[in-house]
């Protein structure tokens, strides 16, 4: 699972400069190193990711030039097992 998280984060970092001008403030859903959707809230992105890909198989990032701690959603893969 950690490999997929790293792959998703790298894909996000590469696309961030392209996403910032038009999508700042939205959340991106990433699966298998590919961006699969843009959402107005982290909850919407997490819900869609869980529905489409299952627990721990996706990442959600905020499109911004500073990191965001999503709390529970930052750790959704492990938190859903609790």
Backbone as JSON Lines, residues from 0, in Angstrom:
{"i":0,"aa":"X","n":[0.83,-1.19,0.0],"ca":[0.0,0.0,0.0],"c":[0.88,1.26,0.0]}
{"i":1,"aa":"X","n":[2.0,1.24,0.73],"ca":[2.86,2.41,0.79],"c":[3.41,2.77,-0.58]}
{"i":2,"aa":"X","n":[3.69,1.77,-1.41],"ca":[4.17,2.04,-2.77],"c":[3.14,2.82,-3.56]}
{"i":3,"aa":"X","n":[1.87,2.46,-3.42],"ca":[0.82,3.17,-4.15],"c":[0.68,4.6,-3.64]}
{"i":4,"aa":"X","n":[0.8,4.81,-2.34],"ca":[0.73,6.16,-1.79],"c":[1.86,7.01,-2.36]}
{"i":5,"aa":"X","n":[3.07,6.46,-2.39],"ca":[4.21,7.18,-2.95],"c":[4.02,7.48,-4.43]}
{"i":6,"aa":"X","n":[3.52,6.51,-5.17],"ca":[3.25,6.69,-6.6],"c":[2.21,7.79,-6.82]}
{"i":7,"aa":"X","n":[1.16,7.78,-6.02],"ca":[0.11,8.79,-6.14],"c":[0.63,10.18,-5.8]}
{"i":8,"aa":"X","n":[1.43,10.28,-4.74],"ca":[1.97,11.56,-4.34],"c":[2.9,12.12,-5.42]}
{"i":9,"aa":"X","n":[3.72,11.28,-5.99],"ca":[4.62,11.72,-7.07],"c":[3.81,12.2,-8.28]}
{"i":10,"aa":"X","n":[2.77,11.49,-8.64],"ca":[1.92,11.9,-9.77],"c":[1.29,13.26,-9.47]}
{"i":11,"aa":"X","n":[0.82,13.44,-8.23],"ca":[0.21,14.71,-7.84],"c":[1.23,15.84,-7.94]}
{"i":12,"aa":"X","n":[2.41,15.63,-7.4],"ca":[3.45,16.67,-7.43],"c":[3.81,17.06,-8.86]}
{"i":13,"aa":"X","n":[3.86,16.1,-9.75],"ca":[4.18,16.4,-11.15],"c":[3.08,17.21,-11.82]}
{"i":14,"aa":"X","n":[1.83,16.94,-11.49],"ca":[0.7,17.62,-12.13],"c":[0.31,18.93,-11.44]}
{"i":15,"aa":"X","n":[0.78,19.14,-10.22],"ca":[0.37,20.31,-9.46],"c":[0.55,21.64,-10.19]}
{"i":16,"aa":"X","n":[1.68,21.9,-10.84],"ca":[1.8,23.18,-11.56],"c":[0.74,23.37,-12.64]}
{"i":17,"aa":"X","n":[0.3,22.3,-13.27],"ca":[-0.74,22.38,-14.3],"c":[-2.13,22.56,-13.68]}
{"i":18,"aa":"X","n":[-2.34,22.01,-12.51],"ca":[-3.65,22.06,-11.85],"c":[-3.9,23.38,-11.13]}
{"i":19,"aa":"X","n":[-2.86,23.96,-10.56],"ca":[-3.02,25.17,-9.74],"c":[-3.77,26.32,-10.42]}
{"i":20,"aa":"X","n":[-3.43,26.71,-11.63],"ca":[-4.08,27.88,-12.22],"c":[-5.61,27.78,-12.33]}
{"i":21,"aa":"X","n":[-6.13,26.61,-12.62],"ca":[-7.57,26.48,-12.87],"c":[-8.35,25.76,-11.76]}
{"i":22,"aa":"X","n":[-7.64,25.05,-10.88],"ca":[-8.35,24.19,-9.92],"c":[-7.92,24.4,-8.47]}
{"i":23,"aa":"X","n":[-7.24,25.5,-8.16],"ca":[-6.8,25.77,-6.79],"c":[-7.99,25.66,-5.83]}
{"i":24,"aa":"X","n":[-7.75,24.98,-4.71],"ca":[-8.78,24.84,-3.69],"c":[-9.64,23.59,-3.83]}
{"i":25,"aa":"X","n":[-9.55,22.92,-4.97],"ca":[-10.3,21.66,-5.14],"c":[-9.45,20.51,-4.64]}
{"i":26,"aa":"X","n":[-10.06,19.36,-4.53],"ca":[-9.37,18.14,-4.11],"c":[-9.31,17.19,-5.29]}
{"i":27,"aa":"X","n":[-8.19,16.51,-5.39],"ca":[-7.97,15.59,-6.5],"c":[-7.94,14.16,-5.95]}
{"i":28,"aa":"X","n":[-8.58,13.27,-6.67],"ca":[-8.58,11.84,-6.36],"c":[-7.56,11.18,-7.27]}
{"i":29,"aa":"X","n":[-6.65,10.4,-6.67],"ca":[-5.57,9.78,-7.42],"c":[-5.59,8.28,-7.15]}
{"i":30,"aa":"X","n":[-5.46,7.51,-8.21],"ca":[-5.43,6.04,-8.1],"c":[-4.4,5.51,-9.08]}
{"i":31,"aa":"X","n":[-3.53,4.63,-8.59],"ca":[-2.52,3.98,-9.44],"c":[-1.69,5.0,-10.22]}
{"i":32,"aa":"X","n":[-1.36,6.11,-9.58],"ca":[-0.51,7.12,-10.21],"c":[-1.2,7.98,-11.24]}
{"i":33,"aa":"X","n":[-2.53,7.95,-11.28],"ca":[-3.29,8.75,-12.24],"c":[-4.36,9.55,-11.53]}
{"i":34,"aa":"X","n":[-4.53,10.78,-11.96],"ca":[-5.6,11.62,-11.44],"c":[-6.91,11.17,-12.09]}
{"i":35,"aa":"X","n":[-7.89,10.85,-11.24],"ca":[-9.14,10.33,-11.77],"c":[-10.34,11.23,-11.53]}
{"i":36,"aa":"X","n":[-10.15,12.32,-10.77],"ca":[-11.27,13.23,-10.57],"c":[-10.91,14.43,-9.73]}
{"i":37,"aa":"X","n":[-11.7,15.49,-9.89],"ca":[-11.57,16.73,-9.12],"c":[-12.87,16.94,-8.35]}
{"i":38,"aa":"X","n":[-12.75,17.38,-7.07],"ca":[-13.91,17.49,-6.21],"c":[-13.84,18.77,-5.39]}
{"i":39,"aa":"X","n":[-14.98,19.29,-5.01],"ca":[-15.02,20.53,-4.24],"c":[-14.72,20.32,-2.76]}
{"i":40,"aa":"X","n":[-14.76,19.08,-2.28],"ca":[-14.43,18.81,-0.88],"c":[-13.65,17.51,-0.76]}
{"i":41,"aa":"X","n":[-12.89,17.41,0.32],"ca":[-12.14,16.17,0.55],"c":[-13.09,15.01,0.82]}
{"i":42,"aa":"X","n":[-14.19,15.28,1.5],"ca":[-15.17,14.23,1.78],"c":[-15.73,13.64,0.5]}
{"i":43,"aa":"X","n":[-16.06,14.48,-0.46],"ca":[-16.58,13.98,-1.74],"c":[-15.54,13.12,-2.46]}
{"i":44,"aa":"X","n":[-14.28,13.56,-2.42],"ca":[-13.21,12.8,-3.07],"c":[-12.99,11.46,-2.39]}
{"i":45,"aa":"X","n":[-12.97,11.45,-1.06],"ca":[-12.77,10.21,-0.31],"c":[-13.93,9.25,-0.54]}
{"i":46,"aa":"X","n":[-15.13,9.76,-0.52],"ca":[-16.32,8.92,-0.75],"c":[-16.25,8.26,-2.12]}
{"i":47,"aa":"X","n":[-15.91,9.04,-3.13],"ca":[-15.8,8.5,-4.49],"c":[-14.67,7.48,-4.58]}
{"i":48,"aa":"X","n":[-13.53,7.79,-3.96],"ca":[-12.39,6.86,-3.99],"c":[-12.73,5.54,-3.32]}
{"i":49,"aa":"X","n":[-13.37,5.61,-2.19],"ca":[-13.74,4.39,-1.49],"c":[-14.74,3.57,-2.31]}
{"i":50,"aa":"X","n":[-15.7,4.24,-2.92],"ca":[-16.7,3.55,-3.74],"c":[-16.07,2.89,-4.97]}
{"i":51,"aa":"X","n":[-15.2,3.63,-5.66],"ca":[-14.61,3.12,-6.9],"c":[-13.48,2.12,-6.68]}
{"i":52,"aa":"X","n":[-12.64,2.36,-5.65],"ca":[-11.39,1.61,-5.55],"c":[-11.23,0.8,-4.27]}
{"i":53,"aa":"X","n":[-12.05,1.05,-3.29],"ca":[-11.94,0.32,-2.03],"c":[-10.96,0.97,-1.07]}
{"i":54,"aa":"X","n":[-10.98,0.46,0.1],"ca":[-10.19,0.99,1.22],"c":[-8.69,0.97,0.92]}
{"i":55,"aa":"X","n":[-8.05,2.12,1.13],"ca":[-6.61,2.2,1.03],"c":[-6.02,2.12,-0.36]}
{"i":56,"aa":"X","n":[-6.83,2.24,-1.41],"ca":[-6.33,2.09,-2.78],"c":[-6.34,3.4,-3.56]}
{"i":57,"aa":"X","n":[-6.39,4.51,-2.85],"ca":[-6.44,5.81,-3.51],"c":[-5.86,6.87,-2.59]}
{"i":58,"aa":"X","n":[-5.61,8.03,-3.15],"ca":[-5.14,9.17,-2.37],"c":[-5.99,10.38,-2.72]}
{"i":59,"aa":"X","n":[-6.07,11.31,-1.77],"ca":[-6.76,12.58,-1.98],"c":[-5.81,13.69,-1.58]}
{"i":60,"aa":"X","n":[-5.67,14.68,-2.45],"ca":[-4.79,15.82,-2.18],"c":[-5.52,17.11,-2.49]}
{"i":61,"aa":"X","n":[-5.18,18.14,-1.73],"ca":[-5.7,19.48,-1.98],"c":[-4.83,20.15,-3.03]}
{"i":62,"aa":"X","n":[-5.45,20.77,-4.01],"ca":[-4.72,21.51,-5.03],"c":[-4.43,22.9,-4.47]}
{"i":63,"aa":"X","n":[-3.21,23.06,-4.0],"ca":[-2.76,24.31,-3.41],"c":[-1.24,24.27,-3.4]}
{"i":64,"aa":"X","n":[-0.62,25.43,-3.17],"ca":[0.84,25.44,-3.14],"c":[1.39,25.3,-1.74]}
{"i":65,"aa":"X","n":[0.53,24.97,-0.78],"ca":[0.97,24.64,0.57],"c":[0.25,23.37,1.02]}
{"i":66,"aa":"X","n":[0.92,22.52,1.79],"ca":[0.29,21.26,2.19],"c":[-0.9,21.46,3.12]}
{"i":67,"aa":"X","n":[-1.84,20.52,3.06],"ca":[-3.01,20.54,3.93],"c":[-3.04,19.23,4.71]}
{"i":68,"aa":"X","n":[-3.26,19.32,6.01],"ca":[-3.44,18.13,6.81],"c":[-4.93,17.84,6.86]}
{"i":69,"aa":"X","n":[-5.33,16.75,6.23],"ca":[-6.75,16.4,6.17],"c":[-7.2,15.6,7.4]}
{"i":70,"aa":"X","n":[-6.35,15.51,8.41],"ca":[-6.73,14.79,9.63],"c":[-7.06,13.35,9.32]}
{"i":71,"aa":"X","n":[-8.24,12.94,9.67],"ca":[-8.7,11.56,9.45],"c":[-8.48,11.12,8.01]}
{"i":72,"aa":"X","n":[-8.79,11.98,7.06],"ca":[-8.72,11.6,5.65],"c":[-7.3,11.44,5.16]}
{"i":73,"aa":"X","n":[-6.31,12.04,5.85],"ca":[-4.92,11.84,5.48],"c":[-4.5,10.39,5.72]}
{"i":74,"aa":"X","n":[-5.2,9.73,6.61],"ca":[-4.83,8.39,7.01],"c":[-5.98,7.42,6.74]}
{"i":75,"aa":"X","n":[-6.72,7.66,5.7],"ca":[-7.96,6.91,5.45],"c":[-7.71,5.42,5.31]}
{"i":76,"aa":"X","n":[-6.58,5.03,4.71],"ca":[-6.31,3.61,4.54],"c":[-6.24,2.88,5.87]}
{"i":77,"aa":"X","n":[-5.52,3.42,6.83],"ca":[-5.39,2.75,8.12],"c":[-6.58,3.07,9.03]}
{"i":78,"aa":"X","n":[-7.13,4.24,8.93],"ca":[-8.21,4.65,9.84],"c":[-9.46,3.81,9.63]}
{"i":79,"aa":"X","n":[-9.71,3.38,8.41],"ca":[-10.94,2.6,8.16],"c":[-10.85,1.2,8.72]}
{"i":80,"aa":"X","n":[-9.65,0.77,9.11],"ca":[-9.5,-0.55,9.71],"c":[-9.73,-0.51,11.21]}
{"i":81,"aa":"X","n":[-9.73,0.68,11.8],"ca":[-9.85,0.82,13.26],"c":[-11.23,0.43,13.75]}
